[in-house]
PDB file of C-alpha atoms in Angstrom:
ATOM      1  CA  PRO K  14      -0.105  -0.109   0.186  1.00 35.00           C
ATOM      2  CA  GLY K  15       1.311   3.586  -0.632  1.00 39.00           C
ATOM      3  CA  ALA K  16       1.857   6.208   2.288  1.00 39.00           C
ATOM      4  CA  VAL K  17       0.433   9.540   2.656  1.00 43.00           C
ATOM      5  CA  SER K  18       2.423  12.718   3.948  1.00 39.00           C
ATOM      6  CA  SER K  19       0.923  14.336   6.843  1.00 41.00           C
ATOM      7  CA  GLY K  20       2.490  17.358   5.576  1.00 37.00           C
ATOM      8  CA  THR K  21       2.792  20.421   8.388  1.00 33.00           C
ATOM      9  CA  SER K  22       0.531  22.978   9.802  1.00 33.00           C
ATOM     10  CA  GLY K  23      -0.325  25.191   7.127  1.00 33.00           C
ATOM     11  CA  THR K  24       0.650  22.592   4.196  1.00 32.00           C
ATOM     12  CA  SER K  25      -1.183  20.334   1.946  1.00 31.00           C
ATOM     13  CA  GLY K  26       1.349  17.859   2.183  1.00 32.00           C
ATOM     14  CA  ALA K  27       1.137  15.591  -0.882  1.00 31.00           C
ATOM     15  CA  VAL K  28       0.568  11.563  -1.370  1.00 32.00           C
ATOM     16  CA  GLY K  29       3.462   9.336  -2.217  1.00 30.00           C
ATOM     17  CA  THR K  30       4.452   5.888  -2.268  1.00 28.00           C
ATOM     18  CA  GLY K  31       6.231   3.514  -0.189  1.00 29.00           C
ATOM     19  CA  THR K  32       6.585   0.112   0.471  1.00 29.00           C
ATOM     20  CA  ALA K  33       4.354  -2.880   1.871  1.00 30.00           C
ATOM     21  CA  GLY K  34       3.475  -2.205   5.401  1.00 33.00           C
ATOM     22  CA  SER K  35       4.606   1.323   5.613  1.00 33.00           C
ATOM     23  CA  GLY K  36       2.531   3.754   7.236  1.00 36.00           C
ATOM     24  CA  LEU K  37       1.934   7.583   8.068  1.00 38.00           C
ATOM     25  CA  THR K  38       4.952  10.246   8.114  1.00 36.00           C
ATOM     26  CA  ALA K  39       4.404  12.616  10.898  1.00 42.00           C
ATOM     27  CA  ASP K  40       5.945  15.376  11.547  1.00 41.00           C
ATOM     28  CA  ASP K  41       7.290  16.299  15.124  1.00 42.00           C
ATOM     29  CA  ALA K  42       4.746  19.115  15.682  1.00 49.00           C
ATOM     30  CA  MET K  43       2.025  16.912  15.494  1.00 47.00           C
ATOM     31  CA  PHE K  44       2.573  13.773  16.445  1.00 43.00           C
ATOM     32  CA  ARG K  45       3.226  15.549  19.466  1.00 46.00           C
ATOM     33  CA  ASP K  46      -0.513  17.338  19.590  1.00 49.00           C
ATOM     34  CA  ILE K  47      -1.739  14.015  18.789  1.00 45.00           C
ATOM     35  CA  THR K  48      -0.003  12.594  21.777  1.00 43.00           C
ATOM     36  CA  SER K  49      -0.396  15.285  23.939  1.00 44.00           C
ATOM     37  CA  ARG K  50      -4.091  14.510  23.841  1.00 44.00           C
ATOM     38  CA  MET K  51      -3.550  11.259  25.604  1.00 41.00           C
ATOM     39  CA  GLY K  52      -1.711  12.517  28.912  1.00 44.00           C
ATOM     40  CA  PRO K  53       1.680  14.861  29.212  1.00 44.00           C
ATOM     41  CA  VAL K  54       4.338  13.767  27.331  1.00 38.00           C
ATOM     42  CA  PRO K  55       7.925  14.591  28.731  1.00 39.00           C
ATOM     43  CA  GLU K  56       9.771  11.843  26.497  1.00 41.00           C
ATOM     44  CA  LEU K  57       8.320  10.336  23.623  1.00 38.00           C
ATOM     45  CA  GLY K  58       8.155   6.301  24.777  1.00 41.00           C
ATOM     46  CA  ARG K  59       5.968   3.168  23.829  1.00 42.00           C
ATOM     47  CA  ILE K  60       2.487   4.284  22.543  1.00 43.00           C
ATOM     48  CA  ASN K  61      -0.285   1.880  21.063  1.00 43.00           C
ATOM     49  CA  GLY K  62       3.030  -0.915  21.143  1.00 45.00           C
ATOM     50  CA  ALA K  63       5.233   0.988  18.758  1.00 46.00           C
ATOM     51  CA  GLY K  64       8.326   2.036  19.930  1.00 48.00           C
ATOM     52  CA  MET K  65       8.900   5.786  19.800  1.00 52.00           C
ATOM     53  CA  PRO K  66      12.517   6.511  20.720  1.00 56.00           C
ATOM     54  CA  ALA K  67      13.503  10.670  22.545  1.00 58.00           C
ATOM     55  CA  ARG K  68      15.093  12.507  19.744  1.00 60.00           C
ATOM     56  CA  SER K  69      15.780  15.983  19.153  1.00 65.00           C
ATOM     57  CA  ARG K  70      13.158  18.824  18.311  1.00 67.00           C
ATOM     58  CA  GLY K  71      11.982  19.076  14.794  1.00 70.00           C
ATOM     59  CA  GLU K  72      14.040  15.650  13.882  1.00 74.00           C
ATOM     60  CA  LYS K  73      11.260  13.630  11.781  1.00 75.00           C
ATOM     61  CA  LEU K  74       9.440  10.149  13.062  1.00 73.00           C
ATOM     62  CA  ASN K  75       8.533   7.877  10.946  1.00 77.00           C
ATOM     63  CA  VAL K  76       5.722   5.481  12.595  1.00 75.00           C
ATOM     64  CA  ARG K  77       4.642   2.002  11.504  1.00 80.00           C
ATOM     65  CA  ALA K  78       1.247   0.625  11.391  1.00 84.00           C
ATOM     66  CA  ARG K  79      -0.880  -1.961   9.954  1.00 88.00           C
ATOM     67  CA  LEU K  80      -4.279   0.326  10.221  1.00 89.00           C
ATOM     68  CA  LEU K  81      -4.197   4.207  10.446  1.00 86.00           C
ATOM     69  CA  LEU K  82      -7.646   5.541  12.245  1.00 86.00           C
ATOM     70  CA  ASP K  83      -7.498   9.686  11.621  1.00 86.00           C
ATOM     71  CA  GLY K  84      -9.584  11.303  13.936  1.00 82.00           C
ATOM     72  CA  MET K  85      -8.427  14.661  13.430  1.00 80.00           C
ATOM     73  CA  GLY K  86     -11.727  15.719  11.829  1.00 77.00           C
ATOM     74  CA  HIS K  87     -11.991  18.488   9.222  1.00 76.00           C
ATOM     75  CA  TYR K  88      -8.638  19.677   9.351  1.00 76.00           C
ATOM     76  CA  SER K  89      -6.580  16.407   9.312  1.00 83.00           C
ATOM     77  CA  THR K  90      -3.451  16.907   6.595  1.00 86.00           C
ATOM     78  CA  ILE K  91      -4.850  13.460   5.019  1.00 87.00           C
ATOM     79  CA  VAL K  92      -8.483  14.383   4.426  1.00 85.00           C
ATOM     80  CA  LYS K  93      -7.183  17.582   3.208  1.00 85.00           C
ATOM     81  CA  GLN K  94      -5.068  15.736   0.515  1.00 88.00           C
ATOM     82  CA  MET K  95      -8.486  13.790  -0.266  1.00 87.00           C
ATOM     83  CA  ARG K  96     -10.644  16.854  -0.999  1.00 85.00           C
ATOM     84  CA  GLY K  97      -8.247  19.417  -2.109  1.00 85.00           C
ATOM     85  CA  ARG K  98      -9.138  22.423  -2.601  1.00 84.00           C
ATOM     86  CA  VAL K  99     -12.693  22.008  -2.240  1.00 85.00           C
ATOM     87  CA  ARG K 100     -14.903  24.741  -1.383  1.00 84.00           C
ATOM     88  CA  PRO K 101     -17.287  23.746   1.861  1.00 85.00           C
ATOM     89  CA  ASP K 102     -21.035  23.798   0.761  1.00 84.00           C
ATOM     90  CA  GLY K 103     -21.571  25.487   3.789  1.00 85.00           C
ATOM     91  CA  ILE K 104     -19.846  26.322   7.139  1.00 87.00           C
ATOM     92  CA  VAL K 105     -20.799  26.713  11.297  1.00 90.00           C
ATOM     93  CA  MET K 106     -19.568  29.966  12.871  1.00 92.00           C
ATOM     94  CA  VAL K 107     -19.107  29.440  16.332  1.00 94.00           C
ATOM     95  CA  VAL K 108     -18.169  32.149  19.224  1.00 96.00           C
ATOM     96  CA  GLY K 109     -18.584  31.504  23.215  1.00 96.00           C
ATOM     97  CA  SER K 110     -17.412  31.839  26.397  1.00 96.00           C
ATOM     98  CA  CYS K 111     -16.984  29.919  29.683  1.00 96.00           C
ATOM     99  CA  ALA K 112     -17.153  32.361  32.704  1.00 96.00           C
ATOM    100  CA  THR K 113     -18.265  32.655  36.557  1.00 96.00           C
ATOM    101  CA  GLY K 114     -20.339  34.667  38.149  1.00 95.00           C
ATOM    102  CA  PHE K 115     -24.098  33.532  36.908  1.00 95.00           C
ATOM    103  CA  PRO K 116     -26.096  33.323  39.888  1.00 91.00           C
ATOM    104  CA  ALA K 117     -26.266  29.918  41.192  1.00 90.00           C
ATOM    105  CA  GLU K 118     -29.887  28.858  40.677  1.00 89.00           C
ATOM    106  CA  ALA K 119     -29.415  29.949  36.651  1.00 86.00           C
ATOM    107  CA  ASN K 120     -26.877  27.521  36.461  1.00 92.00           C
ATOM    108  CA  GLN K 121     -28.804  24.764  37.185  1.00 92.00           C
ATOM    109  CA  THR K 122     -30.196  23.873  33.657  1.00 92.00           C
ATOM    110  CA  ALA K 123     -28.460  23.488  30.199  1.00 93.00           C
ATOM    111  CA  ASP K 124     -29.899  24.678  26.576  1.00 91.00           C
ATOM    112  CA  LEU K 125     -29.107  22.533  23.561  1.00 87.00           C
ATOM    113  CA  LEU K 126     -30.463  25.143  20.736  1.00 88.00           C
ATOM    114  CA  TYR K 127     -32.272  28.285  21.625  1.00 93.00           C
ATOM    115  CA  THR K 128     -33.080  31.086  19.588  1.00 93.00           C
ATOM    116  CA  PHE K 129     -34.345  34.146  20.604  1.00 93.00           C
ATOM    117  CA  THR K 130     -33.738  36.492  17.919  1.00 92.00           C
ATOM    118  CA  ASP K 131     -35.270  37.033  14.022  1.00 92.00           C
ATOM    119  CA  VAL K 132     -32.530  36.345  11.328  1.00 90.00           C
ATOM    120  CA  GLU K 133     -29.944  38.896  10.227  1.00 87.00           C
ATOM    121  CA  ASP K 134     -27.569  38.770   7.207  1.00 84.00           C
ATOM    122  CA  ASP K 135     -29.073  35.504   6.235  1.00 84.00           C
ATOM    123  CA  MET K 136     -27.871  34.022   9.550  1.00 89.00           C
ATOM    124  CA  GLN K 137     -29.911  32.659  12.009  1.00 92.00           C
ATOM    125  CA  MET K 138     -28.159  32.498  15.219  1.00 94.00           C
ATOM    126  CA  PHE K 139     -28.236  29.705  17.925  1.00 95.00           C
ATOM    127  CA  TRP K 140     -27.270  29.256  21.581  1.00 96.00           C
ATOM    128  CA  GLU K 141     -26.085  26.743  23.992  1.00 95.00           C
ATOM    129  CA  ALA K 142     -25.845  27.299  27.582  1.00 95.00           C
ATOM    130  CA  PHE K 143     -24.676  23.922  30.426  1.00 95.00           C
ATOM    131  CA  PRO K 144     -22.828  24.409  33.469  1.00 95.00           C
ATOM    132  CA  ALA K 145     -19.299  23.985  34.036  1.00 94.00           C
ATOM    133  CA  GLU K 146     -16.671  23.253  36.617  1.00 91.00           C
ATOM    134  CA  ASN K 147     -19.374  21.080  38.805  1.00 88.00           C
ATOM    135  CA  GLY K 148     -21.620  24.310  38.501  1.00 90.00           C
ATOM    136  CA  ALA K 149     -18.920  26.640  39.640  1.00 93.00           C
ATOM    137  CA  ALA K 150     -18.780  28.498  36.130  1.00 95.00           C
ATOM    138  CA  ARG K 151     -21.009  28.284  33.218  1.00 96.00           C
ATOM    139  CA  THR K 152     -20.311  27.698  29.063  1.00 96.00           C
ATOM    140  CA  THR K 153     -22.106  29.572  26.545  1.00 96.00           C
ATOM    141  CA  TYR K 154     -21.923  29.207  22.747  1.00 96.00           C
ATOM    142  CA  MET K 155     -23.378  31.859  19.785  1.00 96.00           C
ATOM    143  CA  PHE K 156     -23.657  29.722  16.472  1.00 94.00           C
ATOM    144  CA  ALA K 157     -25.345  29.465  13.201  1.00 93.00           C
ATOM    145  CA  TYR K 158     -24.680  27.505  10.141  1.00 89.00           C
ATOM    146  CA  THR K 159     -24.484  29.240   6.260  1.00 88.00           C
ATOM    147  CA  ASP K 160     -23.272  29.008   3.490  1.00 87.00           C
ATOM    148  CA  ALA K 161     -19.321  30.206   3.384  1.00 81.00           C
ATOM    149  CA  ASP K 162     -19.828  33.753   1.448  1.00 84.00           C
ATOM    150  CA  PRO K 163     -17.067  36.162   1.975  1.00 85.00           C
ATOM    151  CA  SER K 164     -19.927  38.543   2.380  1.00 87.00           C
ATOM    152  CA  ARG K 165     -20.922  37.022   6.183  1.00 88.00           C
ATOM    153  CA  PRO K 166     -20.469  38.429   9.320  1.00 91.00           C
ATOM    154  CA  SER K 167     -17.007  38.276  10.502  1.00 92.00           C
ATOM    155  CA  PHE K 168     -15.728  36.430  13.801  1.00 93.00           C
ATOM    156  CA  GLU K 169     -15.323  39.841  15.530  1.00 94.00           C
ATOM    157  CA  GLN K 170     -18.359  41.438  14.650  1.00 94.00           C
ATOM    158  CA  MET K 171     -20.669  37.749  15.855  1.00 95.00           C
ATOM    159  CA  LEU K 172     -18.480  38.565  18.999  1.00 96.00           C
ATOM    160  CA  ASP K 173     -19.935  41.513  19.340  1.00 96.00           C
ATOM    161  CA  SER K 174     -23.096  40.500  19.404  1.00 95.00           C
ATOM    162  CA  TYR K 175     -22.456  37.650  21.487  1.00 96.00           C
ATOM    163  CA  PHE K 176     -21.416  40.000  24.069  1.00 96.00           C
ATOM    164  CA  GLU K 177     -24.607  42.031  23.676  1.00 95.00           C
ATOM    165  CA  GLN K 178     -26.674  39.714  23.797  1.00 96.00           C
ATOM    166  CA  LEU K 179     -25.346  37.062  26.475  1.00 96.00           C
ATOM    167  CA  PRO K 180     -27.104  39.382  29.219  1.00 95.00           C
ATOM    168  CA  LEU K 181     -30.275  39.032  27.605  1.00 95.00           C
ATOM    169  CA  TYR K 182     -30.097  35.350  26.871  1.00 95.00           C
ATOM    170  CA  GLN K 183     -29.011  34.386  30.874  1.00 94.00           C
ATOM    171  CA  GLY K 184     -31.164  36.792  32.673  1.00 92.00           C
ATOM    172  CA  LEU K 185     -27.974  39.097  34.004  1.00 93.00           C
ATOM    173  CA  ASP K 186     -28.247  42.583  34.712  1.00 92.00           C
ATOM    174  CA  SER K 187     -24.813  43.315  32.350  1.00 92.00           C
ATOM    175  CA  LEU K 188     -21.488  41.943  31.931  1.00 93.00           C
ATOM    176  CA  GLU K 189     -19.598  42.855  35.042  1.00 93.00           C
ATOM    177  CA  GLN K 190     -21.128  40.134  37.073  1.00 94.00           C
ATOM    178  CA  LEU K 191     -19.217  37.460  34.945  1.00 95.00           C
ATOM    179  CA  GLN K 192     -15.398  36.638  34.841  1.00 96.00           C
ATOM    180  CA  PHE K 193     -14.521  35.258  32.085  1.00 96.00           C
ATOM    181  CA  ARG K 194     -11.812  32.116  32.147  1.00 94.00           C
ATOM    182  CA  ARG K 195     -11.562  31.587  28.556  1.00 94.00           C
ATOM    183  CA  VAL K 196     -13.270  33.160  25.116  1.00 95.00           C
ATOM    184  CA  LEU K 197     -13.263  31.197  22.089  1.00 93.00           C
ATOM    185  CA  PHE K 198     -14.426  31.165  18.099  1.00 93.00           C
ATOM    186  CA  GLY K 199     -14.390  28.545  16.043  1.00 90.00           C
ATOM    187  CA  ALA K 200     -15.682  27.771  12.103  1.00 86.00           C
ATOM    188  CA  PHE K 201     -16.510  24.134  11.324  1.00 83.00           C
ATOM    189  CA  PRO K 202     -16.571  23.734   7.132  1.00 84.00           C
ATOM    190  CA  CYS K 203     -19.073  21.177   5.626  1.00 82.00           C
ATOM    191  CA  TYR K 204     -19.626  18.911   2.770  1.00 81.00           C
ATOM    192  CA  SER K 205     -22.265  17.486   0.848  1.00 77.00           C
ATOM    193  CA  LYS K 206     -20.404  14.927  -0.228  1.00 76.00           C
ATOM    194  CA  GLY K 207     -19.692  11.935   2.244  1.00 71.00           C
ATOM    195  CA  PRO K 208     -18.793  10.284   3.565  1.00 74.00           C
ATOM    196  CA  LEU K 209     -15.494  10.277   2.033  1.00 78.00           C
ATOM    197  CA  ALA K 210     -14.645   6.876   0.675  1.00 80.00           C
ATOM    198  CA  PRO K 211     -10.970   5.192   2.100  1.00 82.00           C
ATOM    199  CA  GLN K 212      -8.711   6.398  -0.929  1.00 86.00           C
ATOM    200  CA  TRP K 213      -5.378   4.554   0.231  1.00 86.00           C
ATOM    201  CA  ASP K 214      -4.994   1.460   1.821  1.00 88.00           C
ATOM    202  CA  ARG K 215      -5.181   0.574   6.055  1.00 87.00           C
ATOM    203  CA  ILE K 216      -6.426   4.744   6.286  1.00 87.00           C
ATOM    204  CA  LEU K 217      -9.677   5.023   7.905  1.00 84.00           C
ATOM    205  CA  GLN K 218     -11.129   8.319   8.846  1.00 81.00           C
ATOM    206  CA  VAL K 219     -13.356   8.335  12.272  1.00 78.00           C
ATOM    207  CA  ARG K 220     -15.403  11.155  14.063  1.00 64.00           C
ATOM    208  CA  GLY K 221     -17.744  13.293  12.128  1.00 55.00           C
ATOM    209  CA  HIS K 222     -15.785  15.062   9.945  1.00 45.00           C
ATOM    210  CA  ALA K 223     -16.897  14.221   6.253  1.00 40.00           C
ATOM    211  CA  THR K 224     -20.746  15.586   5.550  1.00 47.00           C
ATOM    212  CA  LEU K 225     -23.400  17.660   6.511  1.00 51.00           C
ATOM    213  CA  ARG K 226     -25.074  15.650   8.411  1.00 48.00           C
ATOM    214  CA  GLN K 227     -22.294  15.121  10.725  1.00 49.00           C
ATOM    215  CA  VAL K 228     -21.492  18.808  11.526  1.00 50.00           C
ATOM    216  CA  TRP K 229     -22.734  18.168  15.081  1.00 51.00           C
ATOM    217  CA  VAL K 230     -20.335  15.370  15.810  1.00 46.00           C
ATOM    218  CA  THR K 231     -17.506  18.044  14.680  1.00 47.00           C
ATOM    219  CA  LEU K 232     -18.535  20.708  16.836  1.00 50.00           C
ATOM    220  CA  TYR K 233     -18.579  18.659  19.853  1.00 48.00           C
ATOM    221  CA  ALA K 234     -15.595  17.004  19.801  1.00 46.00           C
ATOM    222  CA  THR K 235     -13.209  20.187  18.966  1.00 47.00           C
ATOM    223  CA  LEU K 236     -14.764  22.866  20.956  1.00 49.00           C
ATOM    224  CA  ARG K 237     -14.619  20.213  24.669  1.00 48.00           C
ATOM    225  CA  GLN K 238     -11.423  18.844  24.266  1.00 45.00           C
TER     226      GLN K 238
END
């Protein structure tokens, strides 16, 4: 089977050829990103039975395996090679935060899909909220499903709307009573063509990163890591 180059952040990588049994050629930054999700990795040791000796920063490592499960979603360098420069059919734009200072009695319930405003700029804003940190904080998101047209509002504009409407949504007197732990924004591309069919031997894509129908899986898996 052929081998697939993972590429590096900001590059598309390239599909090459390899010998039977060859796997993914992972660059140092990508590999450390993957393994760091399993826990602290002060020095690379043995992960899933694969021997991985410690090496200097920037040194590349070839990992051999009989099967590669790619769970990095839309932004996987393998998926980017499969889709090429295809324009997304749609996009989910998300802004949100985690903060303390919400009244305790107001932090007992959660919303999954809530809206209280009209459509504006051809976008319907939805909200989500739920307790965090065992009730000590609360996470809120504002998001919209839209096309990928450049005329849509920017993340800066969405964040302005988010902070303006958050007190109304959560019944607050003002934003001054909140202490923000973190603020985030993200975009999740959607494609009508999918699920993606495997294009190389021994490589399978998992998680919801392939179609419009699976965008919710990507949204939750990415933002809540």
